[in-house]
Coordinates of C-alpha atoms and ligand atoms in Angstrom, one line a residue:
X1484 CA 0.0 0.0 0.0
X1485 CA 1.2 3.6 -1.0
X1486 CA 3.1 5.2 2.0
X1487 CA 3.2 9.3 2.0
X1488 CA 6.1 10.6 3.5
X1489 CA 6.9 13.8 5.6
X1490 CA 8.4 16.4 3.2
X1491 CA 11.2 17.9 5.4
X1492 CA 14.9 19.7 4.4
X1493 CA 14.5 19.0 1.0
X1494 CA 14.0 15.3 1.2
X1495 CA 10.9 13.0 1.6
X1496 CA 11.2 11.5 5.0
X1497 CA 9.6 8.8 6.7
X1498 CA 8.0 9.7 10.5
X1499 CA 10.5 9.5 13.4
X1500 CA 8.1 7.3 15.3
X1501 CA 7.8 5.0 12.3
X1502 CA 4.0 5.0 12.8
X1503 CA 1.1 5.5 10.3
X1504 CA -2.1 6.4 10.1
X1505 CA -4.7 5.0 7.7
X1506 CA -5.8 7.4 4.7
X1507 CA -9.2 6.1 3.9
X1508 CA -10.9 6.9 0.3
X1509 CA -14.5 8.1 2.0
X1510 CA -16.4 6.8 -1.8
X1511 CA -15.2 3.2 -0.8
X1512 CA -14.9 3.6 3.0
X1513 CA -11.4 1.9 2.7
X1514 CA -8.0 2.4 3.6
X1515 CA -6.1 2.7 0.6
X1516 CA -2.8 4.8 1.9
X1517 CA -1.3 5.5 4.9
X1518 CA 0.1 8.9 6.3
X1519 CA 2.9 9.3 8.5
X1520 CA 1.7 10.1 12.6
X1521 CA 4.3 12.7 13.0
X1522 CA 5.1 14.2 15.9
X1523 CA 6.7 17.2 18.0
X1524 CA 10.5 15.6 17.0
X1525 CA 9.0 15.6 13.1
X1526 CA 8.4 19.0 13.5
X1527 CA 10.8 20.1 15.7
X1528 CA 13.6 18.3 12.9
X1529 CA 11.1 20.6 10.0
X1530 CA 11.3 23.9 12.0
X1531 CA 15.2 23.8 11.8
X1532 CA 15.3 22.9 8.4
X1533 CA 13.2 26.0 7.7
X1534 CA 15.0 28.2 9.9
X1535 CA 18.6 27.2 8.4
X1536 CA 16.4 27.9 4.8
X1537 CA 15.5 30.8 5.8
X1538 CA 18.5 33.4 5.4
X1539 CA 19.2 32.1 1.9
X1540 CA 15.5 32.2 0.6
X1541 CA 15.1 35.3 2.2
X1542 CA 18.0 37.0 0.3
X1543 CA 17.6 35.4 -2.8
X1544 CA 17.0 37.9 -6.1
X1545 CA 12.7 38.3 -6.6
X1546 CA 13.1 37.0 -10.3
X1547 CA 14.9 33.7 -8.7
X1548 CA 12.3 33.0 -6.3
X1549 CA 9.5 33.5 -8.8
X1550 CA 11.0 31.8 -11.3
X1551 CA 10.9 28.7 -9.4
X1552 CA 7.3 29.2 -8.1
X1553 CA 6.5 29.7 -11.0
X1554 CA 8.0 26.3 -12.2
X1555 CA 5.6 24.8 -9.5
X1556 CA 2.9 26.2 -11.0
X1557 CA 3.7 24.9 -14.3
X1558 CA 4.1 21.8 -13.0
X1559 CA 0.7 21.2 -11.0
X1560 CA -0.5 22.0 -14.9
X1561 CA 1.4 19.4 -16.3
X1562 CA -0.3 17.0 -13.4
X1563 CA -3.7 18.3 -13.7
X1564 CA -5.1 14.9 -13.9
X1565 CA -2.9 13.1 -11.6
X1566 CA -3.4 15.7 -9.1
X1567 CA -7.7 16.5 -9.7
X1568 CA -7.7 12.2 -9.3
X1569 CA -5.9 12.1 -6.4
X1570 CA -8.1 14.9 -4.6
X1571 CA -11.0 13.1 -5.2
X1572 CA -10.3 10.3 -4.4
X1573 CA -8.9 11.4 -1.0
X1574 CA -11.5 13.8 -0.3
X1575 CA -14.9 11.8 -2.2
X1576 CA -15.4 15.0 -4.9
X1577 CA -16.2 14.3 -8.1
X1578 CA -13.5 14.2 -10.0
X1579 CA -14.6 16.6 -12.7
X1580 CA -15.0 19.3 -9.8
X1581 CA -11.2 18.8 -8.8
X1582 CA -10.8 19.3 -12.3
X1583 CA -12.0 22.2 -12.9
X1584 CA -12.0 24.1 -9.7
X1585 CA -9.7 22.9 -7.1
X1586 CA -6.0 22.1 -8.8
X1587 CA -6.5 25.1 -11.5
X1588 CA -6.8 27.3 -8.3
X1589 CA -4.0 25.9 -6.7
X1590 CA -1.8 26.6 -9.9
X1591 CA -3.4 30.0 -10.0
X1592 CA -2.2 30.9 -6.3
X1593 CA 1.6 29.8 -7.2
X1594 CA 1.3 31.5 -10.0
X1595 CA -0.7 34.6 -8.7
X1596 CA 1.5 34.8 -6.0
X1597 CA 5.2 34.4 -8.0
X1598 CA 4.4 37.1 -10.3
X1599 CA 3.2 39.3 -7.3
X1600 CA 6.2 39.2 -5.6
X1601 CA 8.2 40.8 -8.2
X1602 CA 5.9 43.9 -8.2
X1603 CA 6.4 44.8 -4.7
X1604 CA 7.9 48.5 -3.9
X1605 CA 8.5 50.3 -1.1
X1606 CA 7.0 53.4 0.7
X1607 CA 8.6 56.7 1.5
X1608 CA 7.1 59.5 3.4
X1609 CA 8.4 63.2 3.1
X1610 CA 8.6 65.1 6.0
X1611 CA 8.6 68.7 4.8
X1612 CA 12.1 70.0 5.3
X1613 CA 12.5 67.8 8.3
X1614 CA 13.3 64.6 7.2
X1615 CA 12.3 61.3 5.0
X1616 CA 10.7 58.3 6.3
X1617 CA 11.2 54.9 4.6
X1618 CA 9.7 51.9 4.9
X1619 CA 11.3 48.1 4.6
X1620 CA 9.3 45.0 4.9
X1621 CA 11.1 42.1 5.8
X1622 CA 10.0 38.3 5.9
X1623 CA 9.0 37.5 9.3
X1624 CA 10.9 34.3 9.2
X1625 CA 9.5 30.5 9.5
X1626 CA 5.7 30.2 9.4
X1627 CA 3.2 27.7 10.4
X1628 CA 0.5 26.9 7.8
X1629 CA -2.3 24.5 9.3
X1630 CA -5.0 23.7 6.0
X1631 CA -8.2 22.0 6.1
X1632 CA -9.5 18.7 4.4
X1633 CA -12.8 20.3 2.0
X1634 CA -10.7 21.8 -0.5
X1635 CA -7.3 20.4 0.0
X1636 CA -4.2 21.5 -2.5
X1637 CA -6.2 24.6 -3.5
X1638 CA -6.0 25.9 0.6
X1639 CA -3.0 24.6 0.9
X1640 CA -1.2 27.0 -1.9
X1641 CA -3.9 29.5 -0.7
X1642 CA -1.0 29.5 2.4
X1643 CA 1.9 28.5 0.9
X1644 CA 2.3 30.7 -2.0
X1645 CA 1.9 34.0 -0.4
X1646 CA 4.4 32.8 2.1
X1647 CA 6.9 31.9 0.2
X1648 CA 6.5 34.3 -2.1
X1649 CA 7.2 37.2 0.6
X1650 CA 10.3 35.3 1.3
X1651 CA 9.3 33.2 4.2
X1652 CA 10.4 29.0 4.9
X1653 CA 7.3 27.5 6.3
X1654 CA 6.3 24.1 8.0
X1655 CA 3.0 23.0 7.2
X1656 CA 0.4 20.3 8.4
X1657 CA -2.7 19.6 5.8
X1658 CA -5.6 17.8 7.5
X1659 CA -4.7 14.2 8.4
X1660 CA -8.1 13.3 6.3
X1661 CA -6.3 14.7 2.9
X1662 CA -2.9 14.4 2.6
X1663 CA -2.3 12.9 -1.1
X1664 CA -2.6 16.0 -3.3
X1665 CA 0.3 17.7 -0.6
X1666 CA 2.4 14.9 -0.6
X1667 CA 2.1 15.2 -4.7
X1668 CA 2.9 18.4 -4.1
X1669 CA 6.3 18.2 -2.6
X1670 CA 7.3 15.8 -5.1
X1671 CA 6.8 18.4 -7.8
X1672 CA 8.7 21.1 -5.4
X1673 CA 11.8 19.0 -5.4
X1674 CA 11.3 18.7 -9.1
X1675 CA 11.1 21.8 -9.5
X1676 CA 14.3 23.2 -7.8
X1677 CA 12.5 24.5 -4.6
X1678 CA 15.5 24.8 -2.0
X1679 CA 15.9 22.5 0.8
X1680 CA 13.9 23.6 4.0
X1681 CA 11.9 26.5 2.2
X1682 CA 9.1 24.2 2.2
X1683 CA 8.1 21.3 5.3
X1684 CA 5.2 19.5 5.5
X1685 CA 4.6 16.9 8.4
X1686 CA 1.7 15.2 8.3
X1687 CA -0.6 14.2 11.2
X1688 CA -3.1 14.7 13.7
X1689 CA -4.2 18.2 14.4
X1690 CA -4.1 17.6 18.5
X1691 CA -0.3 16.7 17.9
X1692 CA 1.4 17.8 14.6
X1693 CA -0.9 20.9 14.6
X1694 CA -0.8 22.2 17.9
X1695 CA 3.3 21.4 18.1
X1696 CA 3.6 24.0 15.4
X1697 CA 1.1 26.4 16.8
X1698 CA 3.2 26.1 20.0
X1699 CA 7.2 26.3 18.7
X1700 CA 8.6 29.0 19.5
X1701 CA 10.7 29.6 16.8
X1702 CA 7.6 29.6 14.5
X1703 CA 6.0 33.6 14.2
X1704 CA 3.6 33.6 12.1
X1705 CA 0.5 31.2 11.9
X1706 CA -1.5 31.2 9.0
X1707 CA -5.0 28.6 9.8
X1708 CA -8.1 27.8 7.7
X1709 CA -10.7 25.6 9.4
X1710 CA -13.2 25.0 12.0
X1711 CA -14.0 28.1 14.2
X1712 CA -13.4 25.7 17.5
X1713 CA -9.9 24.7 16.2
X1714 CA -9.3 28.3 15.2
X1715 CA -10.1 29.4 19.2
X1716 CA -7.8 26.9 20.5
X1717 CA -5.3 27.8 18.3
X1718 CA -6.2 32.0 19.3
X1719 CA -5.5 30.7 22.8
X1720 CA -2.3 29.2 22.2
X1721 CA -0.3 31.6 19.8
X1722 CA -1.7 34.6 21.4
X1723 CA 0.0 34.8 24.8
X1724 CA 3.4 34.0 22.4
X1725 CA 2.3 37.3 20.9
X1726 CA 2.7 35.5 17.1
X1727 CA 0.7 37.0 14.4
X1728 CA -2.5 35.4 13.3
X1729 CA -4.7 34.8 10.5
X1730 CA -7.8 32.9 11.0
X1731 CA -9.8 31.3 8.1
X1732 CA -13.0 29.8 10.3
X1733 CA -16.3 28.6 9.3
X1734 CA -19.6 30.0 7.8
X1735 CA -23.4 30.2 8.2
X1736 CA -24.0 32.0 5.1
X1737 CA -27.4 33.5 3.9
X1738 CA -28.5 33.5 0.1
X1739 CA -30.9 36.2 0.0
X1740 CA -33.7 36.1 -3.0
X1741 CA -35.4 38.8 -3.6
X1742 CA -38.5 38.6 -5.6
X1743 CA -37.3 40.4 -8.4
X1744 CA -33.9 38.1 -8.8
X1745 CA -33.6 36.3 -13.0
X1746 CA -35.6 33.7 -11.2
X1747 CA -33.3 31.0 -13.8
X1748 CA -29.9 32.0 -12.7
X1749 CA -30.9 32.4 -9.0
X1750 CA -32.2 29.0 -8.7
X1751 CA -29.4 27.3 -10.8
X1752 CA -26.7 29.1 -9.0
X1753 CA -28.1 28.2 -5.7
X1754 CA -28.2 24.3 -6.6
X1755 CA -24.4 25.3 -6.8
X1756 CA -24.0 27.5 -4.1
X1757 CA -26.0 24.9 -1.3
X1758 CA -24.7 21.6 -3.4
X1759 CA -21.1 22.4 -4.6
X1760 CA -18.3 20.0 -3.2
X1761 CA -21.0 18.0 -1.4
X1762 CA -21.7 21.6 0.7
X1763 CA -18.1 21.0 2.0
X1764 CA -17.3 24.3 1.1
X1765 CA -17.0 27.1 3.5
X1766 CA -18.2 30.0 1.2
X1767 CA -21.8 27.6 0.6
X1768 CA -24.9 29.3 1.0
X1769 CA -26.2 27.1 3.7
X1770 CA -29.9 29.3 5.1
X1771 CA -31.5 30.3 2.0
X1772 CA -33.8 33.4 2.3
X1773 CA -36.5 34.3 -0.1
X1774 CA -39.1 37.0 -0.5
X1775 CA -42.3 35.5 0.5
X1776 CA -44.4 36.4 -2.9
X1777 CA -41.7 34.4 -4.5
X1778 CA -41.2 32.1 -1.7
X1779 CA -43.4 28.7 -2.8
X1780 CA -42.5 29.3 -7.0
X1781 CA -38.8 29.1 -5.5
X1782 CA -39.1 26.4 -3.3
X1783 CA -40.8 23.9 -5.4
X1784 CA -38.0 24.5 -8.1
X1785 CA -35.7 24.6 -6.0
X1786 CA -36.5 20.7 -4.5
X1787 CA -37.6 19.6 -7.8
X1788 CA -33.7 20.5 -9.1
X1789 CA -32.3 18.9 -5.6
X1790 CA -34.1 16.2 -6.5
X1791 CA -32.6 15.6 -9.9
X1792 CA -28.7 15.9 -8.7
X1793 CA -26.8 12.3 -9.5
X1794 CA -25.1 11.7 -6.0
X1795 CA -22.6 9.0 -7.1
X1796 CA -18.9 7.6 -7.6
X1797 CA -16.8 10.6 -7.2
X1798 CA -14.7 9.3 -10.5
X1799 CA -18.1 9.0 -12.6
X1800 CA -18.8 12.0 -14.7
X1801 CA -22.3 12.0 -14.2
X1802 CA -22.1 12.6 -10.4
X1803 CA -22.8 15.9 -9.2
X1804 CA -22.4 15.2 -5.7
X1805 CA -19.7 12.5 -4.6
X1806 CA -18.9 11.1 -1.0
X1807 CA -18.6 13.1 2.3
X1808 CA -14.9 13.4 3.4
X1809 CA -15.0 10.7 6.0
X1810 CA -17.8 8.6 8.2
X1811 CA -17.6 10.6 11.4
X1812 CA -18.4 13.9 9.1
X1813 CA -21.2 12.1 7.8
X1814 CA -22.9 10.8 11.1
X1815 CA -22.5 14.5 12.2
X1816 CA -24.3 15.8 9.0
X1817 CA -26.8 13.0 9.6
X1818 CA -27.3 14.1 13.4
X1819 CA -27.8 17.9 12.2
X1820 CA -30.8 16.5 10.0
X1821 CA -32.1 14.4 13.2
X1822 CA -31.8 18.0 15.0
X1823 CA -33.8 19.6 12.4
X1824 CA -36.5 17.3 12.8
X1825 CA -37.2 17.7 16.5
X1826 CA -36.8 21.5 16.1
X1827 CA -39.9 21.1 13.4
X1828 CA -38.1 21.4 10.3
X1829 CA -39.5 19.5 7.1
X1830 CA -37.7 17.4 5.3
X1831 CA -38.4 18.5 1.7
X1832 CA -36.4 16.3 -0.2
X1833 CA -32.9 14.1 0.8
X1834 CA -32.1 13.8 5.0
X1835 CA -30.9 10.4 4.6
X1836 CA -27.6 8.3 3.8
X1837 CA -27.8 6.6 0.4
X1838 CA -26.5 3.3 -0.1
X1839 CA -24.7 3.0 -3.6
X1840 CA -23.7 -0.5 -5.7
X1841 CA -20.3 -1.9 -6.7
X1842 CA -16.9 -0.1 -5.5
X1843 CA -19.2 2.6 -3.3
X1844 CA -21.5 0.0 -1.5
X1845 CA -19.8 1.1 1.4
X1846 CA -18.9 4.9 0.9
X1847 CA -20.4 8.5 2.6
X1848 CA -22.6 9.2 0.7
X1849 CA -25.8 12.0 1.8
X1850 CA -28.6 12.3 -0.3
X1851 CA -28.8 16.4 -0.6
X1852 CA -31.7 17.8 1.7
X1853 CA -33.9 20.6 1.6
X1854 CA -35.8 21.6 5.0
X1855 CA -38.2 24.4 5.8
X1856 CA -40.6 25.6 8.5
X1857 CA -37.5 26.2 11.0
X1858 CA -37.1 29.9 12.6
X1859 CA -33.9 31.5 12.3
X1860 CA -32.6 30.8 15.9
X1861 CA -32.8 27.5 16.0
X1862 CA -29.5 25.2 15.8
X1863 CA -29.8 24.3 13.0
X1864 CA -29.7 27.8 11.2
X1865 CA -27.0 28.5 13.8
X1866 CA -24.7 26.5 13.6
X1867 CA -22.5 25.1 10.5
X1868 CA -23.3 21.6 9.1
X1869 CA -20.7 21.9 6.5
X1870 CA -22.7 18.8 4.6
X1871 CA -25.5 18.9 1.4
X1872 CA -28.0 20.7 3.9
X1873 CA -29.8 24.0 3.1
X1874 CA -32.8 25.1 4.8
X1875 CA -35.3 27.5 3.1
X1876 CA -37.0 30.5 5.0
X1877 CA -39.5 33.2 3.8
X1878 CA -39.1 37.2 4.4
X1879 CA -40.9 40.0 4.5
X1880 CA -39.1 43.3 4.1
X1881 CA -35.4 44.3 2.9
X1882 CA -34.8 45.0 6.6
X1883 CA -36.1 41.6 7.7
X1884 CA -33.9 39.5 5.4
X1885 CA -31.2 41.9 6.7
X1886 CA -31.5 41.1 10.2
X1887 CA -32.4 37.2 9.4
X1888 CA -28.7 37.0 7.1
X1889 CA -26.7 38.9 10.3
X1890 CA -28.5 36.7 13.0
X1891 CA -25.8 34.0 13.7
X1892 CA -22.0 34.3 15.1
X1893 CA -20.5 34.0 11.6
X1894 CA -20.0 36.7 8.8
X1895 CA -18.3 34.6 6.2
X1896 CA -20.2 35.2 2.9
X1897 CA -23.7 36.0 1.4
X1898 CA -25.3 36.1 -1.7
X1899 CA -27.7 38.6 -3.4
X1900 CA -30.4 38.0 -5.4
X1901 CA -32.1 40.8 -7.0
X1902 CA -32.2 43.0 -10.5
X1903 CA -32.8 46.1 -8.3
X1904 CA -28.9 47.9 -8.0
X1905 CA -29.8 50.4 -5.5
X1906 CA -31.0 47.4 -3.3
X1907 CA -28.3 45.3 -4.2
X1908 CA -25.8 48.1 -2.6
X1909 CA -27.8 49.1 0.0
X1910 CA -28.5 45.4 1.8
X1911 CA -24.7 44.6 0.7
X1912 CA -23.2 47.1 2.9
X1913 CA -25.8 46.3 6.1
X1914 CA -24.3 42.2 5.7
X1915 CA -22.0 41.5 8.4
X1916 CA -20.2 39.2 6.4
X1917 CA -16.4 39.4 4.4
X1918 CA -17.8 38.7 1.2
X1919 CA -21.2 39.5 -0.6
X1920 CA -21.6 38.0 -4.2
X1921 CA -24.1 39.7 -6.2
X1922 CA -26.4 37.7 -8.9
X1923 CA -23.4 35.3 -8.6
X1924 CA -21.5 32.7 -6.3
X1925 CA -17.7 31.6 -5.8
X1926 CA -15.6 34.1 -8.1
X1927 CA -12.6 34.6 -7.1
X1928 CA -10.3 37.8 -7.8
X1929 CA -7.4 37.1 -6.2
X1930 CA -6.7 41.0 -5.5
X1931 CA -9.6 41.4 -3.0
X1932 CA -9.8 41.2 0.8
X1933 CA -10.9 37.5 1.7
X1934 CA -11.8 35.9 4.8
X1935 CA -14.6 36.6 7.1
X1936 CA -16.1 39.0 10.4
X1937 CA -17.5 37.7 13.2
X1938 CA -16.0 34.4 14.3
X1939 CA -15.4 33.5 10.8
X1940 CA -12.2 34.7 11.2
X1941 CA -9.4 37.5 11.6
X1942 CA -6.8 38.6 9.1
X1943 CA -8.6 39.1 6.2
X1944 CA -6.0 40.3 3.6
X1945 CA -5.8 39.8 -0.2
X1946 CA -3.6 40.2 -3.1
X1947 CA -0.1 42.0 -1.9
X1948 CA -1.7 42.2 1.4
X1949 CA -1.8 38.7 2.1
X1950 CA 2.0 38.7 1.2
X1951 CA 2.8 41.6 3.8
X1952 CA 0.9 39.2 6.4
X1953 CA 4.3 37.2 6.4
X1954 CA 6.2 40.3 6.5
X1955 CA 7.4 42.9 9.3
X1956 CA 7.6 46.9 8.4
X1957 CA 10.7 48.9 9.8
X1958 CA 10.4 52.8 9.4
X1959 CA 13.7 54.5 9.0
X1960 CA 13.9 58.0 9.6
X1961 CA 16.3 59.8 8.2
X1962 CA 17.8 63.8 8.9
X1963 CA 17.7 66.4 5.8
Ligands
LIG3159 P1 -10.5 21.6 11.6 O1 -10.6 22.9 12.4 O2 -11.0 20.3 12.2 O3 -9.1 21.3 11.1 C1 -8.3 22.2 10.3 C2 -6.8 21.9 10.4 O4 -6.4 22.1 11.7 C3 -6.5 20.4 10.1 O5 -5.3 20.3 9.5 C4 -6.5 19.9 11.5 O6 -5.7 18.7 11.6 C5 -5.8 21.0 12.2 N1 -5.9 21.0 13.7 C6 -6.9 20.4 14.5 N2 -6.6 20.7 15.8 C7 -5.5 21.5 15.8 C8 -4.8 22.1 16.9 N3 -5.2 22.0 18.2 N4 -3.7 22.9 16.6 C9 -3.4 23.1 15.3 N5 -4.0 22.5 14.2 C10 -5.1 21.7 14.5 O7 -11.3 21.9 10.2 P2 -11.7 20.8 9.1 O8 -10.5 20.2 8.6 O9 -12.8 20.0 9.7 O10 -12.3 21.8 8.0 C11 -13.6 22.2 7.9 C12 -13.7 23.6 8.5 O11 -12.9 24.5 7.9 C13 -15.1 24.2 8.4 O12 -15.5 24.8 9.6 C14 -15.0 25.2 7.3 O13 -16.0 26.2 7.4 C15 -13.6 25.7 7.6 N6 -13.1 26.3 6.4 C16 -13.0 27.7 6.4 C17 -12.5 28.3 5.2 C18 -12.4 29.8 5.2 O14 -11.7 30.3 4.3 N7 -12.9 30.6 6.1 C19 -12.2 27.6 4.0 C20 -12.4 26.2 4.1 C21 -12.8 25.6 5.3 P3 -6.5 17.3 11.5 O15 -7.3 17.2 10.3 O16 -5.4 16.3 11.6 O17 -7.4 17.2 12.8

């Protein structure tokens, strides 16, 4: 059976404990790799690799470095395939969605990120006949970057690239439930040229490997995506160390329909937006809102469509939904639509586990589920499922729908619906949430701000910013 090995100083590196843990493929419910159980001496052995990296990276000439990302990014093209097959089958996608979405991205945020870094200048500021300030930003040294299982290499680089890119080593730990398309990745790194040390990733449990990089010392920076408990522990650990944080967390996110929305696109986006990625993705819509007077015309579409999505082999290219990432994600996604029924929700369509033939007899698999007739407080409009579960809800006025979308802890995304652009404005700026798509869902400019308010997160930075994250400012000031 395939064995994935730690990726530290350069070299791919079996565990210092020897031990494994199982990688299952969540379509079949089997094992079919193991991953190494790092721990603390794994990353203790990957933080001095990174730190002895460090002073060389650092200096190296912008074109250099870039031109070596940038070879990584060519390369993750050149593996499309191997890499879109792999993330399925380690995380139960359908393959064409890992196709199209996740390992394009992933090249996109080398690339993104490598030609960024050779556009970055410097500030001065003129003190009238006084003197001139100037400002240098310097790497902040060797970084931790923790990345969840739902969208695995695309998060990963998410981190990664803007890391490296500002001239940081890092040591990084993707989620013990998807480590194929990573360890896929350092292979291409070494091919590529990527110095020894720049890059680390140990593999492992969160509880162990994460929290042992979270807690080094020598590691400044931490740079997390995932679940807004993890991200509270973590908060709890780095921030008596003083190190500087950035918090990717989870969502709760309303798609508000107003009545006069291009009823067509509204409802076909929202099958994607509720459905995507099995709704293992934290940007989904998950509390759908819609203007009473439209409310039953969108709902009965809306089920009808749910209805007709193939859940089925992740590999197939029929299937619209695959398999959930594991079996103890799907119990909890099952449990949230047990919750729903005693809080008198009504199961419109889905709410139970399907049972598919030949190689998936014995995968995750969740029919997708549609429930109305809860109120907004309730848990299950309160708290994040992360599964293929939407609940639908009427409104009255603009001001209801406002209050209904801001009415839980997280502020991670919304959606708009609606032809009129005054409204659209005017409710977009009252949403307590990071990011508000308007007639649309999931576009991505890599330039903009991302990440989310509330307890979706902290540190939301985009383009150059997300590069100065891993960077400290010095002001100089200087005589005339
Ligand atoms: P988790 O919080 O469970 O895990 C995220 C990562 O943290 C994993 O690599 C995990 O390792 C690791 N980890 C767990 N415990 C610790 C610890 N004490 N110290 C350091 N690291 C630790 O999230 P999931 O993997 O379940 O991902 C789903 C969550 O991620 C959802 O809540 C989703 O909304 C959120 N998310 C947020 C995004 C955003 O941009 N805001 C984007 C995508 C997802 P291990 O897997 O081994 O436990």
């Amino acid at each position: 059976m395939q064995q994935i090995l730690n990726y530290v100083n350069g070299r791919l590196v079996a565990p210092i404990s020897s031990s494994y843990l199982d990688n299952i493929n969540p379509a079949e419910g089997k094992v079919y790799s193991l991953l190494p159980d790092s721990d603390l001496r794994d990353v203790e052995v990957a933080v001095k690799a990174a730190e002895a990296a460090f002073p060389l990276w650092a200096a190296m000439p912008f074109e250099k470095r870039a031109a070596i990302l940038l070879k990584i990014a060519d390369l993750i093209d050149r593996d499309l395939e191997k890499l879109a097959w792999a993330e399925s089958v380690d995380q139960g996608k359908p393959l064409k969605l890992a196709r199209a979405v996740d390992i394009p991205r992933a090249s996109a945020n080398m690339r993104f990120y490598a030609t960024a870094s050779m556009h970055v200048s410097s500030e001065s500021h003129l003190m009238e006949g006084e003197a001139i300030n100037y400002t240098t930003r310097t790497p902040v040294g060797v970084v931790g970057c923790i990345s969840p299982w739902n969208l695995p290499l695309y998060l990963f680089t998410w981190k990664i690239a803007p890391a490296l890119a500002a001239g940081c080593t890092a040591v990084a730990k993707p989620s013990e439930l998807t480590p194929m398309t990573a360890f896929l990745f350092s292979k291409l790194c070494i091919e590529a040229g990527l110095p020894a040390g720049v890059l680390n990733i140990v593999y492992g449990l969160g509880g162990k490997v994460g929290q042992a990089i979270v807690e080094h010392p020598k590691v400044s920076t931490i740079s997390f995506t995932g679940g807004t408990v993890t991200g509270k522990t973590i908060a709890a650990t780095a921030a008596p160390m003083f190190k500087k944080l950035s918090l990717e967390l989870g969502g709760k996110n309303p798609n508000i329909i107003f009545a006069d929305c291009d009823f067509e696109q509204a409802v076909a986006t929202s099958i994607s937006s509720s459905f995507s990625n099995q709704g293992e993705i934290c940007l989904c819509g998950s509390r759908i809102l819609v203007e009473r007077s439209l409310y039953d015309r969108f709902k009965t579409e809306f089920v009808k469509r749910t209805r007709e999505l193939v859940v089925g082999d992740p590999l197939d290219e029929k299937s619209k939904l695959g398999a959930l990432v594991s079996e103890g994600h799907m119990k909890k996604v099952l449990s949230y639509i047990e919750l729903a029924k005693t809080e008198g929700g009504k199961i419109e369509c889905g709410g139970e586990q399907l049972k598919l033939s030949g190689r998936c007899v014995d995968g995750y698999f969740v029919s997708p589920t549609v429930i109305t007739g809860l109120n907004q407080l309730c848990r299950t409009n309160q708290e994040e499922i992360f599964g293929p579960v939407v609940t639908i809800m009427p409104f009255d006025t603009e001001e209801e729908a406002i209050g209904f979308a801001n009415a839980t802890t997280y502020g991670l995304s919304a959606t708009i619906w609606t032809e009129n652009l005054k409204r659209a404005h005017r409710v977009s700026h009252q949403l307590k949430s990071g990011i508000i798509w308007i007639n649309c869902w999931l576009l991505r400019d890599l330039r903009t701000p991302f990440g989310g308010m509330k307890q979706s997160g902290v540190g939301r930075e985009g383009g150059w910013e997300a590069m100065k994250f891993f960077t400290e400012a010095k002001n100089v000031c200087v005589k005339i």
